[in-house]
Short mmCIF file of C-alpha atoms and ligand atoms in Angstrom, two decimals:
data_model
loop_
_atom_site.label_atom_id
_atom_site.label_comp_id
_atom_site.label_asym_id
_atom_site.label_seq_id
_atom_site.Cartn_x
_atom_site.Cartn_y
_atom_site.Cartn_z
CA MET A 69 -6.94 -45.01 43.98
CA SER A 70 -7.72 -41.69 42.09
CA GLU A 71 -5.03 -39.44 40.51
CA ARG A 72 -3.92 -36.15 42.05
CA LEU A 73 -3.91 -32.74 40.21
CA VAL A 74 -0.38 -31.37 41.17
CA ASP A 75 1.10 -28.29 39.70
CA ARG A 76 4.69 -27.19 39.22
CA PHE A 77 4.80 -25.83 42.56
CA GLY A 78 3.56 -28.98 44.33
CA ARG A 79 0.10 -27.52 44.97
CA VAL A 80 -2.42 -30.49 45.07
CA HIS A 81 -5.87 -29.40 43.71
CA ARG A 82 -8.96 -30.69 45.57
CA ASP A 83 -11.47 -27.84 45.31
CA LEU A 84 -13.60 -26.98 42.34
CA ARG A 85 -15.66 -23.76 41.90
CA ILE A 86 -18.45 -24.11 39.32
CA SER A 87 -20.40 -20.88 38.15
CA LEU A 88 -23.92 -21.95 37.37
CA THR A 89 -24.79 -18.68 35.83
CA ASP A 90 -23.33 -15.09 35.19
CA LYS A 91 -26.80 -13.63 35.79
CA CYS A 92 -27.66 -12.04 39.06
CA ASN A 93 -30.76 -10.52 40.87
CA LEU A 94 -28.53 -7.92 42.60
CA ARG A 95 -26.02 -5.38 41.12
CA CYS A 96 -23.39 -5.05 43.78
CA THR A 97 -21.29 -2.03 42.79
CA TYR A 98 -18.03 -3.85 43.27
CA CYS A 99 -19.17 -6.66 41.00
CA MET A 100 -21.61 -5.43 38.31
CA PRO A 101 -22.73 -2.16 36.64
CA ALA A 102 -26.34 -1.13 37.06
CA GLU A 103 -27.30 -2.30 33.57
CA GLY A 104 -25.72 -5.69 33.96
CA VAL A 105 -23.02 -7.12 31.68
CA PRO A 106 -23.35 -8.68 28.22
CA TRP A 107 -24.82 -12.03 29.41
CA ILE A 108 -23.64 -15.43 28.21
CA ALA A 109 -26.01 -16.88 25.64
CA LYS A 110 -28.12 -19.62 26.88
CA GLN A 111 -26.92 -22.29 24.54
CA ASN A 112 -23.34 -21.70 25.77
CA LEU A 113 -24.22 -22.49 29.35
CA LEU A 114 -23.10 -25.99 30.59
CA THR A 115 -26.12 -28.08 30.84
CA THR A 116 -26.86 -30.21 34.01
CA ASP A 117 -25.49 -33.33 32.24
CA GLU A 118 -22.43 -31.64 31.22
CA ILE A 119 -21.76 -30.27 34.73
CA GLU A 120 -22.11 -33.80 36.11
CA ARG A 121 -19.81 -35.31 33.52
CA VAL A 122 -17.05 -32.58 34.22
CA GLY A 123 -17.48 -33.20 37.97
CA ARG A 124 -17.12 -36.93 37.54
CA VAL A 125 -13.83 -36.49 35.53
CA LEU A 126 -12.47 -34.10 38.03
CA ALA A 127 -13.44 -36.43 41.01
CA GLY A 128 -11.21 -38.98 39.14
CA LEU A 129 -8.36 -36.40 39.38
CA GLY A 130 -8.67 -35.93 43.00
CA ILE A 131 -11.17 -33.19 43.41
CA ASN A 132 -13.24 -33.80 46.51
CA GLU A 133 -15.09 -30.61 46.95
CA VAL A 134 -17.24 -28.55 44.66
CA ARG A 135 -18.71 -25.03 45.50
CA LEU A 136 -21.39 -23.82 43.32
CA THR A 137 -21.34 -20.05 42.58
CA GLY A 138 -22.16 -17.40 39.95
CA GLY A 139 -23.57 -14.76 39.23
CA GLU A 140 -26.37 -15.94 41.54
CA PRO A 141 -26.38 -19.76 41.54
CA LEU A 142 -29.96 -19.92 42.71
CA LEU A 143 -31.15 -18.30 39.54
CA ARG A 144 -30.44 -21.56 37.76
CA PRO A 145 -33.76 -23.39 37.58
CA ASP A 146 -31.85 -26.69 37.88
CA ALA A 147 -29.83 -25.69 40.95
CA VAL A 148 -31.31 -28.36 43.12
CA SER A 149 -30.81 -31.08 40.47
CA VAL A 150 -27.16 -29.97 39.91
CA VAL A 151 -26.44 -30.29 43.62
CA ARG A 152 -28.17 -33.79 43.58
CA ARG A 153 -25.95 -35.03 40.71
CA LEU A 154 -22.70 -33.59 42.13
CA ALA A 155 -23.36 -34.78 45.70
CA ALA A 156 -23.91 -38.45 44.29
CA LEU A 157 -20.43 -38.42 42.79
CA ARG A 158 -17.63 -40.74 44.47
CA THR A 159 -14.32 -39.29 45.09
CA GLY A 160 -11.11 -40.97 46.44
CA GLU A 161 -12.36 -40.00 49.91
CA GLY A 162 -15.98 -40.77 49.68
CA ARG A 163 -18.81 -38.61 48.44
CA MET A 164 -18.35 -35.33 46.66
CA ARG A 165 -18.83 -32.43 49.15
CA VAL A 166 -21.08 -29.75 47.78
CA SER A 167 -21.46 -26.17 48.95
CA MET A 168 -22.77 -22.98 47.46
CA THR A 169 -22.11 -19.17 47.75
CA THR A 170 -25.26 -17.20 47.43
CA ASN A 171 -26.76 -13.84 48.00
CA ALA A 172 -29.58 -15.62 49.67
CA LEU A 173 -32.36 -14.10 47.56
CA GLY A 174 -34.94 -16.96 47.20
CA LEU A 175 -32.82 -19.31 49.43
CA ALA A 176 -35.56 -19.73 52.12
CA ALA A 177 -37.87 -21.28 49.49
CA VAL A 178 -35.44 -23.96 48.42
CA THR A 179 -33.44 -24.64 51.64
CA ASP A 180 -34.97 -27.96 52.43
CA ASN A 181 -34.74 -29.14 48.85
CA LEU A 182 -31.06 -28.25 48.64
CA VAL A 183 -30.44 -30.15 51.94
CA GLU A 184 -32.39 -33.08 50.75
CA ALA A 185 -30.22 -33.07 47.63
CA GLY A 186 -27.11 -33.23 49.37
CA LEU A 187 -25.87 -29.64 49.98
CA GLU A 188 -23.62 -29.43 52.99
CA ARG A 189 -23.15 -25.83 53.59
CA VAL A 190 -23.63 -22.23 52.28
CA ASN A 191 -21.73 -18.98 52.23
CA ILE A 192 -24.09 -15.96 52.20
CA SER A 193 -23.03 -12.63 51.22
CA ILE A 194 -24.16 -9.80 53.39
CA ASP A 195 -22.11 -6.45 53.31
CA THR A 196 -24.53 -4.32 55.49
CA LEU A 197 -27.40 -4.49 58.02
CA ASN A 198 -28.79 -1.22 56.99
CA PRO A 199 -31.63 -1.46 54.33
CA GLU A 200 -30.92 1.86 52.75
CA ARG A 201 -27.26 1.08 52.39
CA PHE A 202 -28.12 -2.33 51.08
CA HIS A 203 -30.39 -0.82 48.41
CA ALA A 204 -27.58 1.73 47.37
CA LEU A 205 -24.76 -0.99 47.38
CA THR A 206 -26.70 -3.75 45.47
CA ARG A 207 -29.18 -1.35 43.69
CA ARG A 208 -31.96 -3.45 44.82
CA ASP A 209 -34.27 -3.20 48.07
CA ARG A 210 -33.91 -6.76 49.20
CA LEU A 211 -32.10 -6.95 52.56
CA ASP A 212 -35.20 -8.55 54.15
CA ASP A 213 -34.93 -11.63 51.62
CA VAL A 214 -31.31 -11.98 52.53
CA LEU A 215 -32.18 -12.07 56.33
CA GLU A 216 -35.03 -14.55 55.57
CA GLY A 217 -32.52 -16.81 53.80
CA ILE A 218 -30.17 -16.48 56.85
CA ARG A 219 -33.01 -17.68 59.19
CA ALA A 220 -33.80 -20.46 56.88
CA VAL A 221 -30.21 -21.82 57.01
CA GLN A 222 -30.22 -21.47 60.82
CA ARG A 223 -33.32 -23.68 60.93
CA SER A 224 -31.68 -26.38 58.60
CA ASP A 225 -28.72 -28.69 58.91
CA LEU A 226 -26.50 -26.55 56.55
CA ARG A 227 -23.42 -26.03 58.95
CA PRO A 228 -21.39 -24.11 59.45
CA LEU A 229 -23.00 -21.02 58.07
CA LYS A 230 -20.55 -18.47 56.75
CA LEU A 231 -21.20 -15.01 56.04
CA ASN A 232 -19.06 -12.98 53.51
CA THR A 233 -18.54 -9.23 53.76
CA VAL A 234 -16.62 -7.27 51.28
CA ALA A 235 -14.92 -4.47 53.37
CA MET A 236 -15.42 -0.99 51.63
CA ARG A 237 -14.22 2.41 52.74
CA GLY A 238 -17.10 4.82 53.29
CA VAL A 239 -19.73 2.21 52.58
CA ASN A 240 -19.61 -0.38 55.47
CA ASP A 241 -16.44 0.28 57.38
CA ASP A 242 -18.39 1.69 60.30
CA GLU A 243 -20.38 -1.57 60.61
CA PHE A 244 -17.68 -4.22 61.01
CA VAL A 245 -18.42 -4.53 64.69
CA ASP A 246 -22.08 -4.78 64.23
CA LEU A 247 -21.62 -7.37 61.59
CA VAL A 248 -19.58 -9.57 63.95
CA ARG A 249 -22.24 -9.22 66.58
CA PHE A 250 -24.97 -10.13 64.09
CA ALA A 251 -22.88 -13.25 63.12
CA ARG A 252 -22.59 -14.20 66.63
CA GLU A 253 -26.26 -13.89 67.32
CA HIS A 254 -26.90 -15.99 64.13
CA ASP A 255 -24.35 -18.75 65.12
CA ALA A 256 -22.46 -17.90 61.89
CA GLN A 257 -18.76 -17.57 60.90
CA LEU A 258 -18.26 -13.93 59.39
CA ARG A 259 -15.42 -13.48 56.92
CA PHE A 260 -14.29 -10.02 55.83
CA ILE A 261 -12.95 -9.96 52.27
CA GLU A 262 -10.54 -7.36 50.86
CA GLN A 263 -12.04 -5.91 47.73
CA MET A 264 -10.36 -7.20 44.70
CA PRO A 265 -9.89 -5.67 41.17
CA LEU A 266 -12.69 -7.74 39.63
CA ASP A 267 -15.40 -5.23 39.04
CA ALA A 268 -16.77 -4.89 35.59
CA GLY A 269 -16.30 -1.10 35.72
CA HIS A 270 -12.61 -1.33 36.55
CA THR A 271 -12.94 1.14 39.31
CA TRP A 272 -11.05 -0.69 41.88
CA SER A 273 -8.48 1.51 43.82
CA ARG A 274 -5.63 -0.05 45.87
CA VAL A 275 -5.38 3.24 47.86
CA GLU A 276 -9.03 3.23 48.74
CA MET A 277 -9.15 -0.40 49.76
CA VAL A 278 -9.70 -1.35 53.39
CA ASP A 279 -7.01 -3.99 54.13
CA GLY A 280 -7.05 -6.99 56.31
CA GLN A 281 -4.85 -5.25 58.96
CA GLU A 282 -7.19 -2.22 59.15
CA ILE A 283 -10.29 -4.57 59.64
CA LEU A 284 -8.39 -6.35 62.54
CA ASP A 285 -7.44 -3.10 64.05
CA ARG A 286 -11.05 -1.96 64.11
CA LEU A 287 -12.36 -5.15 65.49
CA SER A 288 -9.61 -5.24 68.14
CA GLU A 289 -10.92 -2.01 69.52
CA GLU A 290 -14.07 -3.91 70.52
CA PHE A 291 -13.28 -7.64 70.80
CA THR A 292 -10.28 -9.77 71.93
CA LEU A 293 -9.26 -11.79 68.81
CA GLU A 294 -7.08 -14.82 69.26
CA PRO A 295 -5.72 -16.60 66.18
CA VAL A 296 -7.24 -20.12 65.56
CA GLY A 297 -4.81 -23.05 64.67
CA GLU A 298 -3.53 -24.02 61.34
CA ARG A 299 -4.91 -22.49 58.13
CA GLY A 300 -4.23 -25.15 55.59
CA SER A 301 -5.81 -24.23 52.26
CA ASP A 302 -8.29 -21.80 54.01
CA PRO A 303 -8.05 -18.34 52.42
CA ALA A 304 -9.20 -16.79 55.63
CA GLU A 305 -7.12 -16.12 58.68
CA VAL A 306 -9.44 -17.03 61.48
CA PHE A 307 -9.66 -15.52 65.03
CA ARG A 308 -11.77 -16.61 68.13
CA VAL A 309 -13.88 -13.70 69.35
CA ASP A 310 -13.77 -12.91 73.11
CA GLY A 311 -12.70 -16.49 73.95
CA GLY A 312 -16.02 -17.86 72.83
CA SER A 313 -17.22 -20.19 70.11
CA THR A 314 -17.77 -17.41 67.58
CA THR A 315 -14.87 -16.83 65.01
CA VAL A 316 -14.20 -14.11 62.53
CA GLY A 317 -12.01 -14.50 59.51
CA VAL A 318 -10.14 -12.04 57.18
CA ILE A 319 -9.55 -13.01 53.58
CA ALA A 320 -6.67 -10.62 52.56
CA SER A 321 -6.41 -11.70 49.00
CA VAL A 322 -4.57 -8.54 47.97
CA THR A 323 -2.25 -7.69 50.84
CA ALA A 324 -1.52 -11.22 52.09
CA PRO A 325 -2.41 -13.51 49.15
CA PHE A 326 -2.71 -17.28 49.88
CA CYS A 327 -1.54 -18.35 46.51
CA GLY A 328 1.12 -20.70 47.87
CA SER A 329 -1.58 -23.04 49.32
CA CYS A 330 -4.28 -22.51 46.47
CA ASP A 331 -6.08 -25.80 45.80
CA ARG A 332 -8.64 -24.38 43.53
CA VAL A 333 -9.64 -24.80 39.88
CA ARG A 334 -12.58 -22.92 38.45
CA ILE A 335 -15.23 -23.57 35.61
CA THR A 336 -17.17 -20.71 34.30
CA ALA A 337 -20.81 -20.87 33.49
CA ASP A 338 -19.82 -21.19 29.76
CA GLY A 339 -17.58 -24.14 30.39
CA GLN A 340 -14.30 -22.41 30.48
CA LEU A 341 -11.70 -23.85 32.75
CA ARG A 342 -9.54 -21.21 34.78
CA ASN A 343 -6.62 -22.23 36.91
CA CYS A 344 -6.97 -18.84 38.85
CA LEU A 345 -9.42 -16.17 39.54
CA PHE A 346 -6.96 -13.78 37.92
CA ALA A 347 -5.83 -16.00 35.01
CA HIS A 348 -5.94 -14.46 31.47
CA ASP A 349 -6.16 -17.82 29.65
CA GLU A 350 -9.11 -20.25 29.77
CA SER A 351 -9.23 -23.87 28.43
CA ASP A 352 -12.42 -24.54 26.45
CA LEU A 353 -14.00 -27.54 28.23
CA LEU A 354 -17.43 -26.70 26.51
CA GLY A 355 -15.99 -26.96 23.09
CA LEU A 356 -14.25 -30.25 23.98
CA LEU A 357 -17.54 -31.55 25.53
CA ARG A 358 -19.64 -30.65 22.47
CA SER A 359 -17.09 -31.89 19.80
CA GLY A 360 -17.10 -35.48 21.15
CA GLY A 361 -14.19 -35.26 23.54
CA SER A 362 -13.63 -38.31 25.66
CA ASP A 363 -13.37 -38.31 29.49
CA ALA A 364 -9.51 -38.93 28.93
CA ASP A 365 -9.40 -35.63 26.58
CA LEU A 366 -11.23 -33.67 29.29
CA ALA A 367 -8.89 -34.93 31.94
CA ALA A 368 -5.88 -34.12 29.79
CA MET A 369 -7.17 -30.53 29.23
CA VAL A 370 -7.55 -30.16 32.95
CA ARG A 371 -4.06 -31.51 33.77
CA ARG A 372 -2.55 -29.13 31.17
CA SER A 373 -4.20 -26.08 32.51
CA ILE A 374 -3.12 -26.99 36.11
CA GLY A 375 0.33 -27.57 34.75
CA GLU A 376 0.42 -23.95 33.43
CA LYS A 377 -0.78 -22.31 36.71
CA ARG A 378 1.26 -19.41 37.73
CA ALA A 379 2.80 -19.22 41.28
CA ALA A 380 0.81 -16.18 42.26
CA HIS A 381 -1.79 -13.61 41.05
CA GLY A 382 0.52 -10.66 41.47
CA ILE A 383 -2.17 -8.13 42.15
CA ASP A 384 0.40 -6.02 44.01
CA GLY A 385 3.09 -6.28 41.22
CA PRO A 386 3.72 -3.57 38.47
CA ASP A 387 2.62 -5.93 35.61
CA PHE A 388 -0.76 -6.79 37.16
CA LEU A 389 -3.59 -6.63 34.56
CA GLN A 390 -7.23 -7.19 35.74
CA PRO A 391 -8.79 -10.23 33.87
CA ASP A 392 -11.31 -9.22 31.08
CA ARG A 393 -14.04 -11.02 32.72
CA PRO A 394 -15.73 -9.64 35.81
CA MET A 395 -16.17 -11.63 38.98
CA SER A 396 -19.76 -12.41 38.22
CA ALA A 397 -18.79 -14.11 34.87
CA ILE A 398 -15.77 -16.08 36.35
CA GLY A 399 -17.63 -17.22 39.43
CA GLY A 400 -16.47 -15.92 42.74
N1 SAM B 755 -23.97 -14.04 43.93
C1 SAM B 755 -23.31 -14.82 44.93
C2 SAM B 755 -22.93 -13.91 46.22
O1 SAM B 755 -22.88 -12.75 46.00
O2 SAM B 755 -22.70 -14.60 47.19
C3 SAM B 755 -22.17 -15.67 44.40
C4 SAM B 755 -21.26 -15.05 43.52
S1 SAM B 755 -20.30 -13.63 44.14
C5 SAM B 755 -19.35 -13.17 42.77
C6 SAM B 755 -19.22 -14.48 45.24
C7 SAM B 755 -18.54 -13.60 46.30
O3 SAM B 755 -17.61 -12.87 45.61
C8 SAM B 755 -19.51 -12.70 47.10
O4 SAM B 755 -19.17 -12.91 48.36
C9 SAM B 755 -19.10 -11.36 46.67
O5 SAM B 755 -19.25 -10.28 47.80
C10 SAM B 755 -17.52 -11.58 46.25
N2 SAM B 755 -17.04 -10.61 45.42
C11 SAM B 755 -17.65 -9.94 44.27
N3 SAM B 755 -16.72 -9.20 43.73
C12 SAM B 755 -15.75 -8.97 44.45
C13 SAM B 755 -14.71 -8.12 44.50
N4 SAM B 755 -14.44 -7.26 43.50
N5 SAM B 755 -13.70 -8.22 45.56
C14 SAM B 755 -13.95 -9.12 46.52
N6 SAM B 755 -15.11 -9.92 46.61
C15 SAM B 755 -15.90 -9.81 45.41
FE1 SF4 B 756 -24.59 -10.65 42.25
FE2 SF4 B 756 -22.92 -11.86 43.82
FE3 SF4 B 756 -21.97 -10.11 42.10
FE4 SF4 B 756 -23.47 -9.18 44.10
S1 SF4 B 756 -21.54 -10.21 44.26
S2 SF4 B 756 -23.65 -8.60 41.88
S3 SF4 B 756 -24.80 -10.88 44.44
S4 SF4 B 756 -22.83 -11.98 41.66
#
């Protein structure tokens, strides 16, 4: 039987996020400045072999699910092989489950390869259905590519398809209802996300933020929303729409944090282990890997980091400090 990664508060960690790259082909205003950020040097990115090795060590510690993210994970030329290697790992509960969060640019071209490699599902980020707004928000005119990616997933076995929308005042807060309708038409589960203070420009404002309750109030004017079952470690509070099979979720990371049930551990593209999206400390797995560290050394580093995990991120507290690294570098 494999070990379990349990922290001081009894939280059992089963979910690993790996950022494959900090680079991106979009420049969402809430994530990256127009000129990008100082990129991680290529030689400091974890290699495919290193990702597989870390995945194996973590599988031995009770991790049974990996989500690949970034930056844009599909920009990694070896994205399909990373999926294949991770999906072949054994966990205490069978095969490692592998999923991906992507902006869907270029997804259509590789969907079949990803499925064949063992990818189970994808989350696609889409904040607006309006091409001009999409261009303004992401600083790229690529909405059609996202829609093509969504259609490719619909034709594939990747299920369920989840769509992520960051709620933004004056940007897309008049589109919430349309986005739910779009998700219903595409057999997808839409999740609205409260904007978090993780932008490289440090422009986030708590006052401006559209919070989860406001999102639900807007949706309730149009739909009947009925809460769905137990949440477990799912960050989203999920609601059934109009009594049908469509659900919509709200991820209220700021106003209703779910830290108490957090089961996540993160690895940045340059091999730094983080026990929280908002952590200020990182553990240097890359350095350990490249200085001859054994699997036992790597496991000990992971256990130590989880042992130091804080009870909560404290975004709403007076002492909150935004992490130095933006979301694109940490891996969302
Ligand atoms: N590039 C991929 C994408 O956009 O799906 C994967 C990485 S992106 C950082 C992962 C998710 O984080 C996306 O759904 C994005 O909308 C979300 N995100 C980025 N910055 C955010 C912020 N400041 N607050 C809330 N969500 C954010
Ligand atoms: Fe790129 Fe995703 Fe950040 Fe947008 S949210 S800039 S798609 S990493």
